[in-house]
mmCIF file of C-alpha atoms in Angstrom:
data_model
loop_
_atom_site.group_PDB
_atom_site.id
_atom_site.type_symbol
_atom_site.label_atom_id
_atom_site.label_comp_id
_atom_site.label_asym_id
_atom_site.label_seq_id
_atom_site.Cartn_x
_atom_site.Cartn_y
_atom_site.Cartn_z
ATOM 1 C CA MET X 1 -22.109 126.587 34.215
ATOM 2 C CA THR X 2 -22.342 124.513 30.827
ATOM 3 C CA SER X 3 -22.308 120.752 32.184
ATOM 4 C CA GLU X 4 -22.924 118.292 35.146
ATOM 5 C CA THR X 5 -19.444 118.713 36.644
ATOM 6 C CA ASP X 6 -18.718 122.609 36.933
ATOM 7 C CA TRP X 7 -21.753 123.367 38.970
ATOM 8 C CA LEU X 8 -19.258 125.196 41.858
ATOM 9 C CA LEU X 9 -21.283 128.067 42.386
ATOM 10 C CA ALA X 10 -18.718 131.054 41.361
ATOM 11 C CA ARG X 11 -19.644 133.855 44.026
ATOM 12 C CA THR X 12 -20.120 133.724 48.063
ATOM 13 C CA PHE X 13 -22.087 136.632 49.863
ATOM 14 C CA ALA X 14 -21.531 136.377 53.580
ATOM 15 C CA GLY X 15 -24.841 136.005 55.288
ATOM 16 C CA THR X 16 -25.974 135.970 58.970
ATOM 17 C CA SER X 17 -25.632 131.803 59.078
ATOM 18 C CA GLY X 18 -22.511 131.758 57.444
ATOM 19 C CA ALA X 19 -20.737 132.419 54.255
ATOM 20 C CA VAL X 20 -23.442 131.116 50.807
ATOM 21 C CA ARG X 21 -21.390 129.830 47.530
ATOM 22 C CA TRP X 22 -24.488 131.371 44.730
ATOM 23 C CA ASP X 23 -24.406 132.109 41.044
ATOM 24 C CA ARG X 24 -26.227 133.903 38.101
ATOM 25 C CA LEU X 25 -27.338 132.632 35.337
ATOM 26 C CA GLY X 26 -29.033 134.601 32.170
ATOM 27 C CA PRO X 27 -29.114 137.822 30.723
ATOM 28 C CA PRO X 28 -28.548 140.502 32.460
ATOM 29 C CA ASP X 29 -31.625 142.231 31.546
ATOM 30 C CA GLY X 30 -33.484 139.681 31.535
ATOM 31 C CA THR X 31 -36.591 138.841 34.770
ATOM 32 C CA PRO X 32 -34.982 137.793 37.910
ATOM 33 C CA VAL X 33 -36.066 134.443 38.761
ATOM 34 C CA VAL X 34 -34.443 132.790 42.563
ATOM 35 C CA LEU X 35 -34.209 128.793 43.145
ATOM 36 C CA LEU X 36 -33.704 127.780 46.219
ATOM 37 C CA HIS X 37 -33.758 123.943 47.021
ATOM 38 C CA GLY X 38 -34.272 121.930 49.797
ATOM 39 C CA THR X 39 -33.284 118.824 51.996
ATOM 40 C CA PRO X 40 -30.601 116.953 51.868
ATOM 41 C CA PHE X 41 -30.233 118.509 48.783
ATOM 42 C CA SER X 42 -27.995 121.611 47.303
ATOM 43 C CA SER X 43 -28.981 124.125 43.926
ATOM 44 C CA TYR X 44 -27.897 120.673 41.967
ATOM 45 C CA VAL X 45 -31.028 119.941 41.691
ATOM 46 C CA TRP X 46 -32.151 123.490 39.592
ATOM 47 C CA ARG X 47 -29.017 122.831 37.328
ATOM 48 C CA GLY X 48 -31.908 121.587 34.221
ATOM 49 C CA VAL X 49 -34.480 124.052 34.749
ATOM 50 C CA ALA X 50 -32.152 126.886 35.781
ATOM 51 C CA ARG X 51 -30.830 126.127 32.362
ATOM 52 C CA ALA X 52 -34.053 126.042 30.407
ATOM 53 C CA LEU X 53 -35.224 129.023 32.757
ATOM 54 C CA ALA X 54 -32.094 130.999 32.065
ATOM 55 C CA ARG X 55 -32.551 131.193 28.252
ATOM 56 C CA ASP X 56 -34.648 134.155 28.575
ATOM 57 C CA HIS X 57 -34.914 135.226 32.049
ATOM 58 C CA GLN X 58 -31.838 136.046 35.103
ATOM 59 C CA VAL X 59 -31.768 133.508 37.219
ATOM 60 C CA PHE X 60 -30.511 132.998 41.054
ATOM 61 C CA VAL X 61 -28.981 129.670 42.148
ATOM 62 C CA TRP X 62 -27.326 129.679 46.115
ATOM 63 C CA ASP X 63 -27.087 126.638 48.494
ATOM 64 C CA MET X 64 -28.463 127.593 51.403
ATOM 65 C CA PRO X 65 -25.943 127.537 54.538
ATOM 66 C CA GLY X 66 -25.010 123.901 55.655
ATOM 67 C CA TYR X 67 -25.560 122.578 52.367
ATOM 68 C CA GLY X 68 -23.617 121.952 49.018
ATOM 69 C CA ARG X 69 -20.451 124.429 48.773
ATOM 70 C CA SER X 70 -21.952 126.504 51.293
ATOM 71 C CA GLU X 71 -20.470 126.479 54.582
ATOM 72 C CA LYS X 72 -20.755 124.182 56.942
ATOM 73 C CA ALA X 73 -19.550 124.962 60.455
ATOM 74 C CA ALA X 74 -19.970 124.058 64.060
ATOM 75 C CA GLY X 75 -22.524 125.389 66.160
ATOM 76 C CA GLN X 76 -24.334 127.224 62.690
ATOM 77 C CA ASP X 77 -28.212 128.357 62.342
ATOM 78 C CA VAL X 78 -29.149 126.442 59.853
ATOM 79 C CA SER X 79 -32.758 126.036 60.822
ATOM 80 C CA LEU X 80 -36.018 126.992 58.681
ATOM 81 C CA ALA X 81 -36.079 130.591 60.666
ATOM 82 C CA ALA X 82 -32.358 131.442 59.832
ATOM 83 C CA GLN X 83 -32.340 130.476 56.366
ATOM 84 C CA GLY X 84 -35.323 132.628 55.744
ATOM 85 C CA ARG X 85 -33.391 135.693 57.184
ATOM 86 C CA VAL X 86 -30.862 135.160 54.292
ATOM 87 C CA LEU X 87 -32.602 134.395 51.462
ATOM 88 C CA THR X 88 -33.958 138.101 52.647
ATOM 89 C CA GLU X 89 -30.283 139.487 52.513
ATOM 90 C CA LEU X 90 -29.836 137.878 49.387
ATOM 91 C CA LEU X 91 -32.775 139.462 47.873
ATOM 92 C CA ALA X 92 -31.603 143.313 49.182
ATOM 93 C CA HIS X 93 -28.009 142.076 48.237
ATOM 94 C CA TRP X 94 -28.838 141.382 44.696
ATOM 95 C CA ASN X 95 -31.067 144.348 44.536
ATOM 96 C CA LEU X 96 -34.061 142.290 43.686
ATOM 97 C CA PRO X 97 -37.407 144.081 45.135
ATOM 98 C CA GLU X 98 -39.655 141.768 44.071
ATOM 99 C CA PRO X 99 -38.575 138.464 41.517
ATOM 100 C CA LEU X 100 -39.930 135.326 41.069
ATOM 101 C CA VAL X 101 -39.063 132.816 42.777
ATOM 102 C CA ALA X 102 -39.615 128.444 42.528
ATOM 103 C CA ALA X 103 -39.228 126.931 45.994
ATOM 104 C CA HIS X 104 -38.373 122.831 46.773
ATOM 105 C CA ASP X 105 -39.133 121.211 49.932
ATOM 106 C CA ILE X 106 -37.815 123.050 52.620
ATOM 107 C CA GLY X 107 -36.946 125.760 50.352
ATOM 108 C CA GLY X 108 -40.585 126.278 50.707
ATOM 109 C CA ALA X 109 -40.890 126.830 54.057
ATOM 110 C CA VAL X 110 -38.161 129.020 53.230
ATOM 111 C CA ALA X 111 -39.584 130.964 50.935
ATOM 112 C CA LEU X 112 -43.058 131.157 52.561
ATOM 113 C CA CYS X 113 -41.557 132.133 55.701
ATOM 114 C CA ALA X 114 -39.250 135.196 54.326
ATOM 115 C CA HIS X 115 -42.528 136.140 52.274
ATOM 116 C CA LEU X 116 -44.545 135.724 55.495
ATOM 117 C CA LEU X 117 -42.922 136.802 58.446
ATOM 118 C CA HIS X 118 -39.462 138.827 57.098
ATOM 119 C CA GLY X 119 -41.285 141.146 54.112
ATOM 120 C CA ALA X 120 -40.063 139.820 50.974
ATOM 121 C CA ARG X 121 -41.716 140.056 47.868
ATOM 122 C CA TYR X 122 -42.009 138.062 44.678
ATOM 123 C CA ARG X 123 -43.987 138.898 42.042
ATOM 124 C CA ALA X 124 -45.051 135.292 42.151
ATOM 125 C CA LEU X 125 -43.828 132.417 43.652
ATOM 126 C CA ALA X 126 -44.181 128.417 42.729
ATOM 127 C CA LEU X 127 -43.849 125.835 44.843
ATOM 128 C CA VAL X 128 -42.800 122.308 44.187
ATOM 129 C CA ASP X 129 -42.724 119.753 46.423
ATOM 130 C CA PRO X 130 -42.597 122.191 49.399
ATOM 131 C CA VAL X 131 -42.338 121.178 53.367
ATOM 132 C CA ALA X 132 -45.706 123.401 54.047
ATOM 133 C CA LEU X 133 -48.168 121.696 55.754
ATOM 134 C CA ALA X 134 -48.276 119.671 59.265
ATOM 135 C CA PRO X 135 -47.215 117.140 60.325
ATOM 136 C CA TRP X 136 -43.720 116.974 58.208
ATOM 137 C CA GLY X 137 -41.013 114.530 58.175
ATOM 138 C CA SER X 138 -41.102 111.494 57.672
ATOM 139 C CA PRO X 139 -40.649 108.294 59.948
ATOM 140 C CA PHE X 140 -36.634 108.199 59.003
ATOM 141 C CA PHE X 141 -35.804 112.132 59.143
ATOM 142 C CA ARG X 142 -37.818 111.863 62.731
ATOM 143 C CA LEU X 143 -35.767 109.346 64.330
ATOM 144 C CA VAL X 144 -32.613 111.068 63.028
ATOM 145 C CA ARG X 145 -33.993 114.316 64.946
ATOM 146 C CA GLU X 146 -34.210 112.615 67.777
ATOM 147 C CA HIS X 147 -30.725 110.572 67.791
ATOM 148 C CA ALA X 148 -28.673 113.383 65.629
ATOM 149 C CA GLU X 149 -26.316 112.899 67.937
ATOM 150 C CA VAL X 150 -25.970 109.364 68.574
ATOM 151 C CA PHE X 151 -26.160 109.531 64.199
ATOM 152 C CA GLY X 152 -23.344 111.428 63.485
ATOM 153 C CA GLN X 153 -20.898 108.858 65.004
ATOM 154 C CA LEU X 154 -21.569 106.322 62.942
ATOM 155 C CA PRO X 155 -18.251 105.701 60.731
ATOM 156 C CA PRO X 156 -17.610 107.305 57.734
ATOM 157 C CA ALA X 157 -18.858 104.109 54.755
ATOM 158 C CA LEU X 158 -21.833 103.465 57.344
ATOM 159 C CA HIS X 159 -22.959 107.019 57.108
ATOM 160 C CA GLY X 160 -22.404 107.161 53.180
ATOM 161 C CA ALA X 161 -24.528 104.555 52.818
ATOM 162 C CA LEU X 162 -27.554 105.571 54.771
ATOM 163 C CA VAL X 163 -27.572 109.078 53.037
ATOM 164 C CA ARG X 164 -27.818 107.098 49.619
ATOM 165 C CA ALA X 165 -30.102 105.329 50.558
ATOM 166 C CA TYR X 166 -31.903 108.086 51.979
ATOM 167 C CA ILE X 167 -32.229 110.512 49.042
ATOM 168 C CA SER X 168 -32.648 107.086 47.030
ATOM 169 C CA SER X 169 -35.860 106.553 48.742
ATOM 170 C CA ALA X 170 -37.697 110.280 47.212
ATOM 171 C CA GLY X 171 -39.839 108.160 44.622
ATOM 172 C CA GLY X 172 -40.240 108.025 41.328
ATOM 173 C CA PRO X 173 -38.152 106.515 38.737
ATOM 174 C CA GLY X 174 -35.233 107.008 40.895
ATOM 175 C CA LEU X 175 -31.879 109.104 40.022
ATOM 176 C CA ARG X 176 -29.329 108.216 37.688
ATOM 177 C CA PRO X 177 -25.916 106.802 39.565
ATOM 178 C CA ASP X 178 -24.062 110.040 38.758
ATOM 179 C CA VAL X 179 -26.908 112.440 40.100
ATOM 180 C CA LEU X 180 -27.282 110.211 43.295
ATOM 181 C CA GLU X 181 -23.265 110.324 43.657
ATOM 182 C CA ARG X 182 -23.243 114.115 43.020
ATOM 183 C CA LEU X 183 -26.101 115.407 45.225
ATOM 184 C CA VAL X 184 -24.633 112.527 48.330
ATOM 185 C CA GLU X 185 -21.278 114.333 48.224
ATOM 186 C CA PRO X 186 -21.299 117.399 50.099
ATOM 187 C CA TRP X 187 -22.621 115.855 53.132
ATOM 188 C CA LEU X 188 -19.615 112.663 53.311
ATOM 189 C CA ASP X 189 -16.017 114.710 54.574
ATOM 190 C CA VAL X 190 -16.345 115.252 58.813
ATOM 191 C CA SER X 191 -17.833 118.678 58.040
ATOM 192 C CA GLY X 192 -20.737 117.299 55.683
ATOM 193 C CA GLN X 193 -21.434 114.146 57.669
ATOM 194 C CA ALA X 194 -21.977 116.937 61.004
ATOM 195 C CA ALA X 195 -23.858 119.370 58.614
ATOM 196 C CA PHE X 196 -26.107 116.806 57.499
ATOM 197 C CA TYR X 197 -27.146 115.676 61.194
ATOM 198 C CA ARG X 198 -27.099 119.062 62.146
ATOM 199 C CA GLN X 199 -29.780 120.583 59.916
ATOM 200 C CA ILE X 200 -32.013 117.211 60.190
ATOM 201 C CA ALA X 201 -31.641 118.161 64.023
ATOM 202 C CA GLN X 202 -32.805 121.758 63.425
ATOM 203 C CA ALA X 203 -35.733 120.738 61.638
ATOM 204 C CA ASP X 204 -38.361 121.873 64.026
ATOM 205 C CA GLN X 205 -42.102 122.341 62.620
ATOM 206 C CA ARG X 206 -42.955 124.966 64.779
ATOM 207 C CA HIS X 207 -41.439 126.865 62.091
ATOM 208 C CA THR X 208 -44.091 126.190 59.550
ATOM 209 C CA ASP X 209 -46.980 126.293 62.298
ATOM 210 C CA GLU X 210 -46.149 129.750 63.018
ATOM 211 C CA ILE X 211 -47.172 130.906 59.713
ATOM 212 C CA GLN X 212 -49.689 128.176 58.353
ATOM 213 C CA GLY X 213 -52.807 129.638 59.406
ATOM 214 C CA ARG X 214 -51.397 132.814 57.446
ATOM 215 C CA TYR X 215 -51.110 131.197 53.822
ATOM 216 C CA GLY X 216 -54.589 132.374 53.345
ATOM 217 C CA ASP X 217 -53.341 136.136 53.584
ATOM 218 C CA ILE X 218 -50.888 135.133 50.531
ATOM 219 C CA GLY X 219 -51.594 137.540 47.851
ATOM 220 C CA ILE X 220 -49.054 137.135 44.973
ATOM 221 C CA PRO X 221 -49.923 134.446 42.651
ATOM 222 C CA VAL X 222 -48.812 131.315 43.893
ATOM 223 C CA LEU X 223 -48.370 127.671 41.743
ATOM 224 C CA VAL X 224 -48.151 124.386 43.497
ATOM 225 C CA CYS X 225 -46.589 121.782 41.635
ATOM 226 C CA TRP X 226 -46.479 118.408 42.806
ATOM 227 C CA GLY X 227 -44.508 114.633 41.512
ATOM 228 C CA GLU X 228 -47.954 112.346 42.112
ATOM 229 C CA GLU X 229 -45.468 110.126 42.919
ATOM 230 C CA ASP X 230 -43.720 111.801 46.400
ATOM 231 C CA SER X 231 -43.026 108.946 48.876
ATOM 232 C CA TRP X 232 -41.821 111.965 51.424
ATOM 233 C CA ILE X 233 -45.078 114.191 51.071
ATOM 234 C CA PRO X 234 -48.052 112.675 49.610
ATOM 235 C CA VAL X 235 -49.333 114.514 46.651
ATOM 236 C CA ALA X 236 -52.698 114.787 49.089
ATOM 237 C CA LYS X 237 -50.779 117.751 50.746
ATOM 238 C CA GLY X 238 -50.108 119.923 47.470
ATOM 239 C CA ARG X 239 -54.245 119.456 46.964
ATOM 240 C CA GLU X 240 -54.654 120.490 50.710
ATOM 241 C CA LEU X 241 -51.970 123.255 50.663
ATOM 242 C CA ALA X 242 -53.012 125.197 46.972
ATOM 243 C CA ALA X 243 -56.868 124.756 48.553
ATOM 244 C CA LEU X 244 -55.265 126.973 51.063
ATOM 245 C CA VAL X 245 -53.836 129.871 48.938
ATOM 246 C CA PRO X 246 -56.282 132.034 47.588
ATOM 247 C CA GLY X 247 -55.803 131.671 43.698
ATOM 248 C CA ALA X 248 -53.501 129.358 43.545
ATOM 249 C CA ARG X 249 -52.989 126.507 41.039
ATOM 250 C CA PHE X 250 -52.329 123.446 40.928
ATOM 251 C CA GLU X 251 -50.286 121.002 38.557
ATOM 252 C CA PRO X 252 -49.181 117.757 38.778
ATOM 253 C CA PHE X 253 -46.384 114.976 37.646
ATOM 254 C CA ALA X 254 -47.775 111.996 36.491
ATOM 255 C CA GLY X 255 -44.621 109.356 37.217
ATOM 256 C CA ALA X 256 -42.526 112.159 39.086
ATOM 257 C CA GLY X 257 -41.525 111.930 43.135
ATOM 258 C CA HIS X 258 -40.307 114.330 45.400
ATOM 259 C CA LEU X 259 -37.678 115.560 43.313
ATOM 260 C CA VAL X 260 -39.549 116.431 39.665
ATOM 261 C CA GLN X 261 -36.474 118.736 38.644
ATOM 262 C CA GLU X 262 -34.926 115.242 38.132
ATOM 263 C CA ASP X 263 -38.068 112.775 37.402
ATOM 264 C CA ALA X 264 -40.076 115.177 35.240
ATOM 265 C CA PRO X 265 -37.733 118.746 34.184
ATOM 266 C CA ALA X 266 -39.272 119.375 31.094
ATOM 267 C CA GLU X 267 -42.540 119.379 32.593
ATOM 268 C CA LEU X 268 -41.778 121.546 35.464
ATOM 269 C CA VAL X 269 -40.239 124.284 32.880
ATOM 270 C CA GLY X 270 -43.322 124.321 31.018
ATOM 271 C CA ALA X 271 -44.963 124.627 33.916
ATOM 272 C CA LEU X 272 -43.044 127.398 35.305
ATOM 273 C CA LEU X 273 -42.973 128.907 31.741
ATOM 274 C CA SER X 274 -46.170 129.446 31.454
ATOM 275 C CA PHE X 275 -46.617 130.440 34.970
ATOM 276 C CA PHE X 276 -44.553 133.351 35.468
ATOM 277 C CA ALA X 277 -45.658 134.641 31.637
ATOM 278 C CA GLN X 278 -49.073 134.991 32.694
ATOM 279 C CA VAL X 279 -48.127 136.871 35.650
ATOM 280 C CA ALA X 280 -45.297 139.359 34.003
#
């Protein structure tokens, strides 16, 4: 994978929530790093960071079921609980007993659920603007969740405009037009439109409520990264989360919004490499 247009994820895993598209970058003998994306995104948001890390690490990227290039199907379970199980399955499939993990947005909740509920083991965990503390979900997110069936019937043009506006609202300096279109594209066909509202309808805070009281039990090194201009989850939540996890380090990024990978990729790579080197 060497350009903006070929982030296709060449491999497939049959998970319990549908077919998962994934790929691996970097030297096969490198220290393994697993990257988790959030919503309404895909592994594409990690492309630059993944390629930078892959100079010295073996980097695993994947689209969660219901997202990006992975399977989208009616009746599909794409809840946080289901994604946590799929991550645990993938770690076993990849034969990664204790990888380094970096997780963004709901990917953070997925990584935490897999670790605290399913026994997934990590050498260290970097959380980037994660969904982790109640209450979460923007007013728009809550509105769509309560009326997902109605929004699912929007004409395609209106649906596309809504998704573009939503993804554009994450704060920071804003996305390049080509990047915005790449993030929007998986949600535009018939299956993608249904999947967009399905994943919001199944985004239930009870899954993080179940584990929030256990953050003090986390015994691995944790780095909490946050864009200071995040308009979806305020930076104060990052400081709060870091204070709950024993020994966690907090790393803010000036000028970055919710998509730190797009707004401050060099700074994020630097923070991750420093963190991973300390725990290697």
